[in-house]
mmCIF file of C-alpha atoms and ligand atoms in Angstrom:
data_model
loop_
_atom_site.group_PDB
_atom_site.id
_atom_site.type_symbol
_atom_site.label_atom_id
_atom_site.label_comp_id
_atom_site.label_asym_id
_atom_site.label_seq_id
_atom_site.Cartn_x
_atom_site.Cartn_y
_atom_site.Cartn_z
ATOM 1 C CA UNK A 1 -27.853 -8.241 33.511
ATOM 2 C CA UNK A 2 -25.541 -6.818 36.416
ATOM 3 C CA UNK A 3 -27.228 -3.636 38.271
ATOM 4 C CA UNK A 4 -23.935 -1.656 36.513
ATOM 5 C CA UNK A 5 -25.434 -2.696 32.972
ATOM 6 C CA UNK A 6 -28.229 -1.103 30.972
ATOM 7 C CA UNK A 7 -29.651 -2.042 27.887
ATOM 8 C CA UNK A 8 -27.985 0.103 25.032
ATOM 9 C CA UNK A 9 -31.229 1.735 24.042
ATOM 10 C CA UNK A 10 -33.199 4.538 24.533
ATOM 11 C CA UNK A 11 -35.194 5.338 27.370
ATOM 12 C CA UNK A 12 -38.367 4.292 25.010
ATOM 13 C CA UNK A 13 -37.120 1.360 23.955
ATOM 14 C CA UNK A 14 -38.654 -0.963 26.418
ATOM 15 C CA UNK A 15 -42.006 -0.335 25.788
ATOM 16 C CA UNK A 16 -41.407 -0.913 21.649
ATOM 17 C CA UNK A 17 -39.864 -3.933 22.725
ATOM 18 C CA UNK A 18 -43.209 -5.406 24.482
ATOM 19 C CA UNK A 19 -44.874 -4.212 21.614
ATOM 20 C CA UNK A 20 -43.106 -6.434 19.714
ATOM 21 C CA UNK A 21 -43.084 -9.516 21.491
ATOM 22 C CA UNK A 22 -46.718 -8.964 21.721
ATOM 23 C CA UNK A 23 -46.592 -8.702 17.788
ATOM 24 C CA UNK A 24 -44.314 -11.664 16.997
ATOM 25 C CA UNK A 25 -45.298 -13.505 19.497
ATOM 26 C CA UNK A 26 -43.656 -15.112 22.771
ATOM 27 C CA UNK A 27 -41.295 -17.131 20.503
ATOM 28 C CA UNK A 28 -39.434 -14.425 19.743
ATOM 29 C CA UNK A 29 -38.482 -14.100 23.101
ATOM 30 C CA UNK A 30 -35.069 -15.929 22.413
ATOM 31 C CA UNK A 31 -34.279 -13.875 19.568
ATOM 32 C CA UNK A 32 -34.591 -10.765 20.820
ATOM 33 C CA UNK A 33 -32.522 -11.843 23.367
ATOM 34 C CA UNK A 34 -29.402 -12.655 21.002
ATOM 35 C CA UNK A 35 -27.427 -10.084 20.363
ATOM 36 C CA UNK A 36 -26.661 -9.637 16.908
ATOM 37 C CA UNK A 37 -30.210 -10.586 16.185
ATOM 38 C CA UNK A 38 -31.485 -6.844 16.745
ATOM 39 C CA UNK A 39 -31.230 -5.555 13.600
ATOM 40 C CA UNK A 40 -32.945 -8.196 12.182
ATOM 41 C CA UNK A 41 -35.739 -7.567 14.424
ATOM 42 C CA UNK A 42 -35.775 -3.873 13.413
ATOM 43 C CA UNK A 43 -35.777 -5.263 10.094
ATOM 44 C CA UNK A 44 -38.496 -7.034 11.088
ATOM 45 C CA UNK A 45 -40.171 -4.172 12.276
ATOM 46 C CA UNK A 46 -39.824 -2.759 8.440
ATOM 47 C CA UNK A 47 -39.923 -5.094 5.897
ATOM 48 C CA UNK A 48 -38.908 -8.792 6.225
ATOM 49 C CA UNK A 49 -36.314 -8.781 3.109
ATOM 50 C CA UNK A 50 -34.262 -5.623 4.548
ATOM 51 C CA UNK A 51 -32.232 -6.089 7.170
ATOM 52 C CA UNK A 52 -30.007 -3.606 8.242
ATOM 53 C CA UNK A 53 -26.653 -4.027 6.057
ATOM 54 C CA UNK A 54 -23.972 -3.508 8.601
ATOM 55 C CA UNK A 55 -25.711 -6.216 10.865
ATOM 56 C CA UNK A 56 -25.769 -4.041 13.681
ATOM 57 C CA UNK A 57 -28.018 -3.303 16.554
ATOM 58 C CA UNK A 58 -29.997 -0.121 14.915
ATOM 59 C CA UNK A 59 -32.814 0.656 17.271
ATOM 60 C CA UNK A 60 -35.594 3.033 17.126
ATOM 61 C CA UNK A 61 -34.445 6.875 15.589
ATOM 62 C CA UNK A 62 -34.213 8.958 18.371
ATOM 63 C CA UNK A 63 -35.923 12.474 17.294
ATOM 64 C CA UNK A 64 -32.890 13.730 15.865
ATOM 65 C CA UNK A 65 -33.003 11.438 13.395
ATOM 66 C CA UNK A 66 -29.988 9.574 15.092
ATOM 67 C CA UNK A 67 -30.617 5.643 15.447
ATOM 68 C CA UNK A 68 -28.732 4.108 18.338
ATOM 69 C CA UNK A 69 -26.166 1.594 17.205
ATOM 70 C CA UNK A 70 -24.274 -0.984 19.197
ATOM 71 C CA UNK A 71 -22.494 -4.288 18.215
ATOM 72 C CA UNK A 72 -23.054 -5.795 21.746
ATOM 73 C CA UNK A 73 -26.295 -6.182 23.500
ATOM 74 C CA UNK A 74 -25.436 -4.284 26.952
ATOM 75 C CA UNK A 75 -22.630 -1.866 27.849
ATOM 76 C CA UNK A 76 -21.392 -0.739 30.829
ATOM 77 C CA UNK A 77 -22.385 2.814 32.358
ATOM 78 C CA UNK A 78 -19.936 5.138 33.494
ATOM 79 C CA UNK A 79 -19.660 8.156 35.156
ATOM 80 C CA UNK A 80 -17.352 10.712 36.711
ATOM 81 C CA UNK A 81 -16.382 8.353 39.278
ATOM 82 C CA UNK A 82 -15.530 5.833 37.223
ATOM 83 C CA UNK A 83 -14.373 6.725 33.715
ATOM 84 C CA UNK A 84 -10.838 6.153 32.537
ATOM 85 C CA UNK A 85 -9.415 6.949 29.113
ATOM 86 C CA UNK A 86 -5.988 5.409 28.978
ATOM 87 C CA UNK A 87 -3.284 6.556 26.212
ATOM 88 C CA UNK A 88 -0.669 3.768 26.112
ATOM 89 C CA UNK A 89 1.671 1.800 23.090
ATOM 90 C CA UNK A 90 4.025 3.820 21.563
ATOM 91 C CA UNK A 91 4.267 7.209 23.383
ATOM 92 C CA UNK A 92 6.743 8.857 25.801
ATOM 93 C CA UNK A 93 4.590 8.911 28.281
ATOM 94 C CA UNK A 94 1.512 6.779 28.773
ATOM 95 C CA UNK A 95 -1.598 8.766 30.190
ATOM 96 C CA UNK A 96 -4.732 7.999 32.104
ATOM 97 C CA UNK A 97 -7.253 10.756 31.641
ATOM 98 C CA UNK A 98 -10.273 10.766 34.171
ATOM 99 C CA UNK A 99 -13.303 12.635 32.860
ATOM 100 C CA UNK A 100 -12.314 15.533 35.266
ATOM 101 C CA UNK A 101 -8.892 15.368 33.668
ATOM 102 C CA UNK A 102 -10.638 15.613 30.412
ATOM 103 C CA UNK A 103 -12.896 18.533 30.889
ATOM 104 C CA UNK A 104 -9.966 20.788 32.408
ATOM 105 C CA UNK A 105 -8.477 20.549 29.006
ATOM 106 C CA UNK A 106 -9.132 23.214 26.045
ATOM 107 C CA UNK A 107 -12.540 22.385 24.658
ATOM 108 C CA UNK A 108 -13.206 22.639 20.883
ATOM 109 C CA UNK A 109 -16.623 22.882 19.137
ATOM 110 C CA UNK A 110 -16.717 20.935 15.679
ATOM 111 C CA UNK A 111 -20.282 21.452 13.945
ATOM 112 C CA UNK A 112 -20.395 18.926 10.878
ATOM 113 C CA UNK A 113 -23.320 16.530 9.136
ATOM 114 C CA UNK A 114 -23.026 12.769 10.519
ATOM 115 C CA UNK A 115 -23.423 9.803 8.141
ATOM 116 C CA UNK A 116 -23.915 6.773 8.448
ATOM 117 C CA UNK A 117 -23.126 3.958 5.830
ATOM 118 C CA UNK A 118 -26.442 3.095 6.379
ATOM 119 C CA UNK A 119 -28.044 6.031 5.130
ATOM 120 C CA UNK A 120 -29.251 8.167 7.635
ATOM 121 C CA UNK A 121 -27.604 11.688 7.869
ATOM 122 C CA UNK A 122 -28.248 14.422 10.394
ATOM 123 C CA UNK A 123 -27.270 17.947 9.897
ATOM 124 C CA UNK A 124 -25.332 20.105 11.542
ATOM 125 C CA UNK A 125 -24.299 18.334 14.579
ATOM 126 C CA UNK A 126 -22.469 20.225 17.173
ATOM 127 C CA UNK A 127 -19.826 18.239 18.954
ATOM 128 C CA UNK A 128 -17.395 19.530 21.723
ATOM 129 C CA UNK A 129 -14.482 18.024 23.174
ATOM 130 C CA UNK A 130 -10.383 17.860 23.571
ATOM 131 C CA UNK A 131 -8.404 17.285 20.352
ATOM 132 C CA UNK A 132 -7.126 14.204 19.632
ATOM 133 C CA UNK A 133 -3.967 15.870 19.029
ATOM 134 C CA UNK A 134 -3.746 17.822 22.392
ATOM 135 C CA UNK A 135 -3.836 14.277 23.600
ATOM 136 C CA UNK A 136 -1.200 13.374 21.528
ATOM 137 C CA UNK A 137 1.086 16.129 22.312
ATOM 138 C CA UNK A 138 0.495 15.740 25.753
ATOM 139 C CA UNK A 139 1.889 11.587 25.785
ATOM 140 C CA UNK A 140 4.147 12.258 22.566
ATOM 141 C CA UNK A 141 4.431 9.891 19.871
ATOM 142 C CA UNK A 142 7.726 8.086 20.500
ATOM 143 C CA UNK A 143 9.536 7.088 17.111
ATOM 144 C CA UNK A 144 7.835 4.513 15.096
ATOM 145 C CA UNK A 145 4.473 5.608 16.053
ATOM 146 C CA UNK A 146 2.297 5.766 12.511
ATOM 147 C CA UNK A 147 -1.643 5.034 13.214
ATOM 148 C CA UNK A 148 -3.924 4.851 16.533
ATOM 149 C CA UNK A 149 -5.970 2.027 17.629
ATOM 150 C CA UNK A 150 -9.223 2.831 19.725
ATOM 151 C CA UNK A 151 -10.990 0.607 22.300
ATOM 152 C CA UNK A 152 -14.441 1.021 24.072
ATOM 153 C CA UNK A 153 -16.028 0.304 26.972
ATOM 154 C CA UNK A 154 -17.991 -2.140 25.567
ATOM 155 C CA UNK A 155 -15.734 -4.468 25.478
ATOM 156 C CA UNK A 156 -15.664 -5.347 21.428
ATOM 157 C CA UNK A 157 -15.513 -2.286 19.293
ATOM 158 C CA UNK A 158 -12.141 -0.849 17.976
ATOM 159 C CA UNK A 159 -10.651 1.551 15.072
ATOM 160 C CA UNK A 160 -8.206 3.015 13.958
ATOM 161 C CA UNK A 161 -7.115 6.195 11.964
ATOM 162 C CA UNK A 162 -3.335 6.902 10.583
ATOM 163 C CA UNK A 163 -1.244 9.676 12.984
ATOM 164 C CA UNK A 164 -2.085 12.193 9.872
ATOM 165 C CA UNK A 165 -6.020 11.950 10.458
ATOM 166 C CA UNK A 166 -5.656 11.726 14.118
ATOM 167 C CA UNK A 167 -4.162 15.324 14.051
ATOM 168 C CA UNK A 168 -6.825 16.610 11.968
ATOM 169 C CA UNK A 169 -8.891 19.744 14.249
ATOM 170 C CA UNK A 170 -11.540 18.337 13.485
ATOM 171 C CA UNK A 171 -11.046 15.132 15.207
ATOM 172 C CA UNK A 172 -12.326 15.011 18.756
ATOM 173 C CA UNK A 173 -12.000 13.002 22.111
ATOM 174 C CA UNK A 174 -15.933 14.407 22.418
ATOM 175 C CA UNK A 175 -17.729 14.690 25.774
ATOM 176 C CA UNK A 176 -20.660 16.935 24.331
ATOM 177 C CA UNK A 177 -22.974 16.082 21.535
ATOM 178 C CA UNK A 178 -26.123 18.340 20.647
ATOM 179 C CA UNK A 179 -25.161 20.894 23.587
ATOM 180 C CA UNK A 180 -25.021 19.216 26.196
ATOM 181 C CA UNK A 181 -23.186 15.624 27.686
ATOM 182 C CA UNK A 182 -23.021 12.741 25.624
ATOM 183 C CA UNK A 183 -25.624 9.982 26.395
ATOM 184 C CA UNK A 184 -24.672 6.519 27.308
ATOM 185 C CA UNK A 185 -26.906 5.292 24.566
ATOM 186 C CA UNK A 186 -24.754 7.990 21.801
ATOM 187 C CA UNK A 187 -21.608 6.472 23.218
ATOM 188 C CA UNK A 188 -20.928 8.866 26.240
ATOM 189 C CA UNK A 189 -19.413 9.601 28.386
ATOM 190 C CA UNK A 190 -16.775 10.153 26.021
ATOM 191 C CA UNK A 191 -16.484 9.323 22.577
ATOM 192 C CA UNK A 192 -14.647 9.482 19.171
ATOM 193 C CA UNK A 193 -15.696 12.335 16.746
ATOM 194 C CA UNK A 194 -13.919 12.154 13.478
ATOM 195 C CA UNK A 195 -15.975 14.896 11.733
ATOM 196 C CA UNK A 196 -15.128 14.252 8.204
ATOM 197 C CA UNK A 197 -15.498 10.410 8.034
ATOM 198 C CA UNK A 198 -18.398 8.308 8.015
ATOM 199 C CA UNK A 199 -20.469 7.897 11.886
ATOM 200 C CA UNK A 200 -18.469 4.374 12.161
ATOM 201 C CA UNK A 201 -15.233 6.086 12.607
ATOM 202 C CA UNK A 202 -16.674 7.944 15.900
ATOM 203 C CA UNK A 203 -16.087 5.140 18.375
ATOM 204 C CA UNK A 204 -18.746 5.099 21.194
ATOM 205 C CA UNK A 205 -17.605 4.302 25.042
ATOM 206 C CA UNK A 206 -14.359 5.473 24.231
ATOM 207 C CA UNK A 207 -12.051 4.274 27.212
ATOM 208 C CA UNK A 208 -8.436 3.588 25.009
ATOM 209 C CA UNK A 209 -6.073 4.942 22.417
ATOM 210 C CA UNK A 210 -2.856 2.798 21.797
ATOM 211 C CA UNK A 211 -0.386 4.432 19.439
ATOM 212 C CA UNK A 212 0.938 1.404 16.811
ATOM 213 C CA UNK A 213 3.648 0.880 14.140
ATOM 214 C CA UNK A 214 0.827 0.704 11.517
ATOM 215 C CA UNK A 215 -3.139 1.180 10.967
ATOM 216 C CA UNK A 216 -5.172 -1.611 12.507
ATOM 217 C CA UNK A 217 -7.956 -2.477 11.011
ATOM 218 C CA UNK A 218 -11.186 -1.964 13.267
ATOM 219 C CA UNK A 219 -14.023 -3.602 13.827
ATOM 220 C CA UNK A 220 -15.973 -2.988 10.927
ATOM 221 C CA UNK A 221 -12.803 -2.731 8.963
ATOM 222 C CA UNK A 222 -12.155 -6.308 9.518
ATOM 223 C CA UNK A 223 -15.376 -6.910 8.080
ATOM 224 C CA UNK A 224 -15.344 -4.819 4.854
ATOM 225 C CA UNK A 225 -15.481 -1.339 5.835
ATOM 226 C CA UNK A 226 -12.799 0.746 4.528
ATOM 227 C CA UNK A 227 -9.942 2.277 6.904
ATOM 228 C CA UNK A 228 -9.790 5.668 5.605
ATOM 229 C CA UNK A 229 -13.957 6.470 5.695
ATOM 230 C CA UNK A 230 -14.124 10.156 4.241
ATOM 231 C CA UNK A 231 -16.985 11.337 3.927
ATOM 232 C CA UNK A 232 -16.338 13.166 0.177
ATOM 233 C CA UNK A 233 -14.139 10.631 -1.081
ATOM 234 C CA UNK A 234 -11.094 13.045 -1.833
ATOM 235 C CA UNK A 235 -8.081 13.223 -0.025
HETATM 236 N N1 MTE B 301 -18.528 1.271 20.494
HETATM 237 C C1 MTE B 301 -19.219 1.439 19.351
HETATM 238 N N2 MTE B 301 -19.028 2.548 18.628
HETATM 239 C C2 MTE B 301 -19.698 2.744 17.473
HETATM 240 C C3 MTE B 301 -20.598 1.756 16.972
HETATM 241 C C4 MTE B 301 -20.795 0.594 17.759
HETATM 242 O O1 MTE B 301 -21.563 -0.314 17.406
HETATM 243 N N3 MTE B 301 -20.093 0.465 18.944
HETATM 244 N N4 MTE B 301 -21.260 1.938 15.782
HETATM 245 C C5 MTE B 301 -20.709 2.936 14.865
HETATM 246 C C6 MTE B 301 -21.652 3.296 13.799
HETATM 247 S S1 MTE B 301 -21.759 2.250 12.450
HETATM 248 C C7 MTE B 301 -22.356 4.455 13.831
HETATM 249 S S2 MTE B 301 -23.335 4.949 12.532
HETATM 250 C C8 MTE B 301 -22.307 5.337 15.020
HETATM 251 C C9 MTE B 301 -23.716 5.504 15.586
HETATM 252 O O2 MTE B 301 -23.673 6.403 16.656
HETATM 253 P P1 MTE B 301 -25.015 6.665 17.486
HETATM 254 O O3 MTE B 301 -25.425 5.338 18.068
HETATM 255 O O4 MTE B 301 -24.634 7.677 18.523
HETATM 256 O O5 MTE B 301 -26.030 7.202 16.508
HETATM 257 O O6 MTE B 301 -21.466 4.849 16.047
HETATM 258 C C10 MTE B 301 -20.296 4.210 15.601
HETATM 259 N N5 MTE B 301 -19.499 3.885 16.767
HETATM 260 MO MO1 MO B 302 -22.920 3.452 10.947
#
């Protein structure tokens, strides 16, 4: 691991980890060391036959009742000095937003339950940020332009949401999560909040938004997850 790198856990993760490795044994050295191999280990950690579903790297709940996920093993920090959040495909005028840039902008509060397909739900969740759609105004959808396409910092995860839902006030470019900035290990410094979808909509690391001619799938789209995620199934 690079000095830039940190594991994408909580500060208390370490120590659980040593716990374990002192519970399974130092064979399980390699395992814990592959990536998509955490959430077995949690499941491990739980009871052998349930593994998380989604396959993902859950970690320990945080006291909020959050649990950290991430489909890679290490991300990237980033900071003020070196955040970017580009804004590129089919728009007027393609944008790079620093995170200066970012919090000079209106800021909206959005206080909504997250859920996860996993589960787990925390209540009332206070989220702050710039609206998606401020962005979009700002670069302007040029013609053609139908759905959004997200990258992250991490290098693998993506989604997507149609032009409709992106424009939705309650969908956020978020740099504030609980009252106060948004932890690497919840995705910051800036990340997706799409209030009335399920958690996997809410891209972590958030660093670009391509406008495209139609939805593409995401990450966990590609792999079963539905595109449109609502949370109350209407719409
Ligand atoms: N970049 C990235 N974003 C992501 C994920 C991920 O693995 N990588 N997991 C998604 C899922 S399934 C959930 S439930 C939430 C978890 O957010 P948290 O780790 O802040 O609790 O992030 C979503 N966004
Ligand atoms: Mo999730």
């Amino acid at each position: 691991m690079s000095e830039n790198e940190s594991e994408n856990m909580p500060g208390g993760a370490p120590v659980a980890r040593r716990t374990l490795l002192g519970m399974l044994g130092a064979g399980a050295a390699g395992l814990i060391a592959a990536p998509y191999l955490q959430a077995g280990w949690e499941g491990l950690l739980a009871k052998a036959s349930q593994v998380d579903p989604t396959g993902l790297a859950g970690l320990l709940p945080d006291p909020g009742g959050f649990r950290y996920y991430s489909v890679v093993r290490s991300v990237p920090r980033k900071s003020e000095a070196d955040y970017e959040l580009k804004i590129d495909g089919l728009v007027d005028r393609a944008r790079t937003y620093t995170l200066a840039d970012l919090h000079a902008l209106p800021q909206t509060r959005v206080v909504h339950d997250v859920r996860c397909t996993d589960g787990w739900r925390v209540e009332k969740v206070p989220f702050e940020g710039v609206k998606l759609s401020d962005l979009l105004d700002d670069a302007g959808v040029a013609a053609g332009g139908k759905a959004l396409s997200f990258d992250c910092f991490d290098g693998t995860y993506t989604e997507s949401l149609t032009l409709e839902q992106a424009r939705r006030s309650d969908v956020l470019v978020a740099l504030r999560m609980q009252d106060a900035p948004i932890t690497h290990e919840h995705g910051g410094p800036v990340r997706l909040y799409v209030a009335p979808m399920y958690f996997y909509k809410s891209a972590k690391w958030l660093s670009g938004i391509s406008v495209t001619s139609r939805v593409i799938p995401g990450y966990w789209e590609e792999r079963g997850y539905d595109v449109d995620g609502w949370l109350d199934g209407k719409h």
